[in-house]
Tab-separated table of C-alpha atoms in Angstrom:
chain	number	residue	atom	x	y	z
A	1	ARG	CA	36.127	-122.239	-8.912
A	2	SER	CA	35.724	-119.040	-10.984
A	3	LYS	CA	37.289	-115.800	-9.782
A	4	ALA	CA	34.204	-113.943	-10.631
A	5	VAL	CA	30.637	-114.586	-11.740
A	6	ILE	CA	28.577	-112.163	-13.785
A	7	ILE	CA	24.858	-112.442	-13.322
A	8	ALA	CA	22.761	-110.747	-16.046
A	9	THR	CA	19.129	-110.681	-15.120
A	10	GLY	CA	16.067	-108.481	-15.045
A	11	GLY	CA	14.332	-106.788	-12.131
A	12	PHE	CA	11.206	-107.679	-10.191
A	13	GLY	CA	8.710	-105.109	-11.373
A	14	ALA	CA	6.059	-107.754	-12.047
A	15	ASN	CA	6.523	-109.556	-8.665
A	16	LEU	CA	3.983	-107.401	-6.675
A	17	ASP	CA	4.660	-109.288	-3.425
A	18	MET	CA	8.311	-108.587	-3.670
A	19	VAL	CA	7.586	-104.955	-4.680
A	20	THR	CA	5.436	-104.434	-1.712
A	21	ARG	CA	8.010	-106.120	0.629
A	22	TYR	CA	10.617	-103.544	-0.338
A	23	CYS	CA	8.420	-100.591	-0.895
A	24	PRO	CA	5.140	-100.938	1.086
A	25	SER	CA	3.761	-97.659	-0.325
A	26	LEU	CA	3.373	-99.349	-3.725
A	27	LYS	CA	0.924	-101.951	-2.476
A	28	GLY	CA	-1.949	-102.294	-4.966
A	29	PHE	CA	-0.150	-100.451	-7.766
A	30	PRO	CA	-0.492	-101.861	-11.312
A	31	THR	CA	2.634	-102.770	-13.234
A	32	LEU	CA	3.921	-102.022	-16.718
A	33	ASN	CA	6.393	-104.978	-16.566
A	34	HIS	CA	6.163	-108.192	-18.552
A	35	LYS	CA	5.204	-111.176	-16.381
A	36	GLY	CA	8.696	-112.617	-16.436
A	37	ALA	CA	10.156	-109.722	-14.357
A	38	THR	CA	9.964	-111.688	-11.071
A	39	GLY	CA	13.400	-111.113	-9.502
A	40	ASP	CA	14.223	-114.806	-9.041
A	41	ALA	CA	17.975	-114.197	-9.211
A	42	PHE	CA	18.019	-112.166	-6.077
A	43	THR	CA	16.893	-115.147	-4.107
A	44	TRP	CA	19.537	-117.320	-5.688
A	45	VAL	CA	22.259	-114.790	-4.964
A	46	GLU	CA	21.241	-114.308	-1.276
A	47	ALA	CA	21.140	-118.148	-0.886
A	48	VAL	CA	24.925	-118.308	-1.624
A	49	GLY	CA	25.907	-115.373	0.563
A	50	GLY	CA	25.577	-112.524	-1.944
A	51	SER	CA	23.993	-109.210	-1.149
A	52	THR	CA	21.743	-106.692	-2.765
A	53	ILE	CA	21.467	-102.949	-2.711
A	54	GLN	CA	18.736	-100.359	-3.039
A	55	LEU	CA	15.950	-102.836	-3.921
A	56	GLU	CA	13.547	-100.267	-2.444
A	57	GLN	CA	14.301	-97.867	-5.284
A	58	ILE	CA	11.401	-98.491	-7.632
A	59	GLN	CA	10.405	-96.025	-10.296
A	60	ILE	CA	6.796	-95.215	-11.114
A	61	HIS	CA	5.618	-94.057	-14.576
A	62	PRO	CA	2.777	-91.495	-14.315
A	63	THR	CA	0.791	-92.427	-17.385
A	64	SER	CA	-0.241	-96.063	-17.545
A	65	GLU	CA	-3.430	-96.641	-19.421
A	66	TYR	CA	-6.127	-96.918	-16.662
A	67	VAL	CA	-7.783	-100.245	-17.729
A	68	ASN	CA	-5.181	-102.316	-19.510
A	69	HIS	CA	-2.033	-100.872	-17.923
A	70	ILE	CA	-0.412	-100.008	-21.328
A	71	LEU	CA	2.448	-97.512	-21.062
A	72	ILE	CA	1.525	-94.222	-22.624
A	73	THR	CA	4.796	-92.653	-23.524
A	74	GLU	CA	5.796	-89.306	-22.123
A	75	ALA	CA	6.227	-88.109	-25.688
A	76	VAL	CA	2.453	-87.623	-25.795
A	77	ARG	CA	2.737	-84.930	-23.243
A	78	GLY	CA	6.033	-83.639	-24.745
A	79	ASN	CA	4.238	-83.217	-28.041
A	80	GLY	CA	1.526	-81.141	-26.482
A	81	ALA	CA	-1.055	-83.125	-24.598
A	82	ILE	CA	-2.409	-81.916	-21.192
A	83	LEU	CA	-3.654	-83.751	-18.141
A	84	VAL	CA	-7.123	-83.099	-16.706
A	85	ASN	CA	-8.824	-84.673	-13.734
A	86	GLN	CA	-12.317	-86.111	-13.699
A	87	GLU	CA	-13.711	-82.611	-13.064
A	88	GLY	CA	-12.229	-81.497	-16.376
A	89	ARG	CA	-9.504	-79.274	-14.827
A	90	ARG	CA	-5.731	-79.209	-15.237
A	91	PHE	CA	-3.863	-79.744	-12.036
A	92	VAL	CA	-0.102	-79.937	-12.721
A	93	ASP	CA	2.655	-78.828	-15.123
A	94	GLU	CA	2.515	-81.988	-17.315
A	95	MET	CA	6.247	-81.804	-18.022
A	96	GLN	CA	7.324	-82.134	-14.357
A	97	THR	CA	9.322	-85.205	-13.211
A	98	ARG	CA	7.776	-88.598	-13.137
A	99	ASP	CA	7.430	-88.556	-9.312
A	100	VAL	CA	5.795	-85.119	-9.218
A	101	VAL	CA	3.273	-85.959	-11.958
A	102	SER	CA	2.533	-89.325	-10.423
A	103	ASP	CA	1.848	-87.783	-6.993
A	104	ALA	CA	-0.377	-85.209	-8.595
A	105	ILE	CA	-2.445	-87.756	-10.457
A	106	LEU	CA	-2.801	-89.869	-7.348
A	107	SER	CA	-4.188	-86.972	-5.445
A	108	GLN	CA	-7.056	-86.472	-7.933
A	109	THR	CA	-10.475	-88.076	-7.732
A	110	GLY	CA	-10.113	-91.840	-8.257
A	111	GLY	CA	-6.340	-91.551	-8.411
A	112	MET	CA	-6.509	-91.128	-12.087
A	113	ALA	CA	-6.611	-88.466	-14.875
A	114	TYR	CA	-7.050	-88.088	-18.613
A	115	LEU	CA	-4.419	-87.169	-21.194
A	116	VAL	CA	-6.191	-84.928	-23.667
A	117	PHE	CA	-4.919	-83.838	-27.032
A	118	ASP	CA	-6.029	-82.996	-30.562
A	119	GLU	CA	-5.450	-84.217	-34.177
A	120	GLN	CA	-2.305	-82.064	-34.471
A	121	VAL	CA	-0.686	-83.967	-31.550
A	122	ARG	CA	-1.942	-87.337	-32.897
A	123	LYS	CA	-0.211	-86.667	-36.285
A	124	SER	CA	3.031	-85.634	-34.623
A	125	LEU	CA	3.617	-89.027	-32.915
A	126	ALA	CA	3.583	-92.462	-34.455
A	127	SER	CA	3.053	-94.286	-31.113
A	128	ILE	CA	-0.412	-92.613	-30.798
A	129	GLU	CA	-1.448	-94.633	-33.856
A	130	THR	CA	-0.611	-97.743	-31.828
A	131	TYR	CA	-2.808	-96.588	-28.979
A	132	TYR	CA	-5.589	-95.826	-31.413
A	133	ASN	CA	-5.331	-99.286	-32.946
A	134	GLN	CA	-5.372	-100.808	-29.475
A	135	GLY	CA	-8.734	-99.147	-28.889
A	136	VAL	CA	-7.658	-97.285	-25.755
A	137	LEU	CA	-8.458	-93.757	-27.028
A	138	LYS	CA	-11.690	-92.016	-26.749
A	139	THR	CA	-12.330	-89.632	-29.579
A	140	ALA	CA	-14.939	-87.054	-30.709
A	141	THR	CA	-15.261	-84.296	-33.218
A	142	SER	CA	-15.888	-81.603	-30.546
A	143	ILE	CA	-14.585	-81.018	-27.043
A	144	GLU	CA	-18.112	-81.302	-25.730
A	145	GLY	CA	-18.451	-84.636	-27.484
A	146	LEU	CA	-15.099	-85.816	-25.964
A	147	ALA	CA	-16.335	-84.807	-22.481
A	148	ALA	CA	-19.451	-87.000	-22.983
A	149	GLU	CA	-17.295	-89.941	-24.033
A	150	ILE	CA	-15.355	-89.818	-20.739
A	151	SER	CA	-18.383	-88.804	-18.480
A	152	MET	CA	-17.024	-85.354	-17.784
A	153	SER	CA	-18.566	-81.986	-17.514
A	154	PRO	CA	-18.534	-80.472	-21.014
A	155	THR	CA	-18.462	-76.922	-19.592
A	156	SER	CA	-15.416	-77.634	-17.473
A	157	LEU	CA	-13.447	-79.339	-20.203
A	158	SER	CA	-14.318	-76.682	-22.770
A	159	GLU	CA	-13.226	-73.897	-20.400
A	160	THR	CA	-10.015	-75.735	-19.633
A	161	MET	CA	-9.183	-76.351	-23.313
A	162	ALA	CA	-10.024	-72.778	-24.246
A	163	ARG	CA	-7.859	-71.355	-21.430
A	164	TYR	CA	-4.951	-73.667	-22.356
A	165	THR	CA	-5.191	-72.734	-26.005
A	166	LYS	CA	-5.068	-69.042	-25.107
A	167	MET	CA	-2.059	-69.508	-22.799
A	168	GLN	CA	-0.295	-71.619	-25.412
A	169	GLN	CA	-0.750	-68.953	-28.063
A	170	ASN	CA	0.520	-66.324	-25.580
A	171	GLY	CA	3.491	-68.559	-24.701
A	172	CYS	CA	2.800	-68.405	-20.953
A	173	ASP	CA	1.214	-71.038	-18.638
A	174	GLU	CA	-0.178	-68.782	-15.997
A	175	ASP	CA	-1.642	-71.743	-14.065
A	176	PHE	CA	1.232	-74.244	-13.564
A	177	GLY	CA	4.253	-72.784	-15.171
A	178	ARG	CA	4.743	-75.192	-18.109
A	179	ALA	CA	7.578	-73.941	-20.220
A	180	ALA	CA	6.475	-72.147	-23.415
A	181	SER	CA	8.832	-74.516	-25.369
A	182	ALA	CA	6.819	-77.493	-23.945
A	183	MET	CA	3.469	-76.003	-25.070
A	184	THR	CA	3.882	-77.174	-28.610
A	185	ALA	CA	0.233	-77.334	-29.713
A	186	PRO	CA	-2.773	-75.126	-29.203
A	187	LEU	CA	-5.043	-78.147	-28.850
A	188	ASN	CA	-7.728	-76.663	-31.094
A	189	VAL	CA	-7.720	-78.973	-34.129
A	190	ALA	CA	-10.578	-81.542	-34.296
A	191	PRO	CA	-11.007	-84.442	-33.741
A	192	TYR	CA	-10.088	-84.595	-30.039
A	193	TYR	CA	-8.716	-87.555	-28.144
A	194	ALA	CA	-8.497	-88.696	-24.449
A	195	VAL	CA	-7.064	-91.688	-22.601
A	196	GLY	CA	-7.488	-92.469	-18.940
A	197	VAL	CA	-4.213	-92.876	-17.119
A	198	THR	CA	-2.861	-93.720	-13.585
A	199	PRO	CA	0.647	-94.227	-12.255
A	200	ALA	CA	2.148	-97.731	-12.399
A	201	ILE	CA	5.378	-99.556	-11.583
A	202	HIS	CA	7.826	-98.775	-14.339
A	203	HIS	CA	11.038	-100.408	-13.345
A	204	THR	CA	13.183	-101.519	-10.286
A	205	MET	CA	16.518	-99.821	-9.975
A	206	GLY	CA	18.318	-101.775	-7.330
A	207	GLY	CA	20.167	-105.027	-7.810
A	208	ILE	CA	23.053	-107.251	-6.831
A	209	LYS	CA	25.777	-105.394	-4.854
C-alpha cells in the first residue's frame, strides 16, 4: 500500500550467466566482484512488473591480477608503472581510458600483459605493499632477472625499460604519447617488480528504471 518503494541492492558483476546474457562479448571474462553480487533483485522487480534499464552497460577494469583476479589499482600506472606484453614491449599509453587499455591488453599474446615498475614506484604507493604481501608480484634485482622470473626475453625487456627511462627523462613519450606529467618515474631503481594482468568485470552500471 506504499506510495513508493526504494530498493537498495548491488549489481550482478559476479553472476557470469547474467553478465553474458546482457553482454555476450564478456563471455569467459573473470570478475573482480564479491560472490554476493548476483543481481537477485532484478528478478524480483521484473516479477512484479518493474523494469530495468541499461543492464548491458558493464564496465571492465584493465588490470586484474592474471591468476587470482585481484584488482590492481590504476594508481600503480598513475605512479609510473608501464605495461609490456609477453614479448617485452610496450603497446599502449598506459594512462588511456579503461576501455582503450583493456582492448589493447586483450589484443596481445594470451590476452594479458605485465605491469612493470621499480622500487621508487613501490615506495610511492601503500597498496603495492598489499600486493607484495599477497605474493602476486615477481621481483628481481635486475631487469634481466625480472625477465627470467616472467619468462620474457631479457633483451627485449631491457631495451624497453632503457627506452622508457630515456623518454621519461626527456619528458616525451615518442611511442604512445603518454603525457609527461604521467611519466612520474624513470623506472631505473632496483629492485624491479612485475605482475601479470588481464581485463576483468569491474562493475555493472545499469539498474532498476
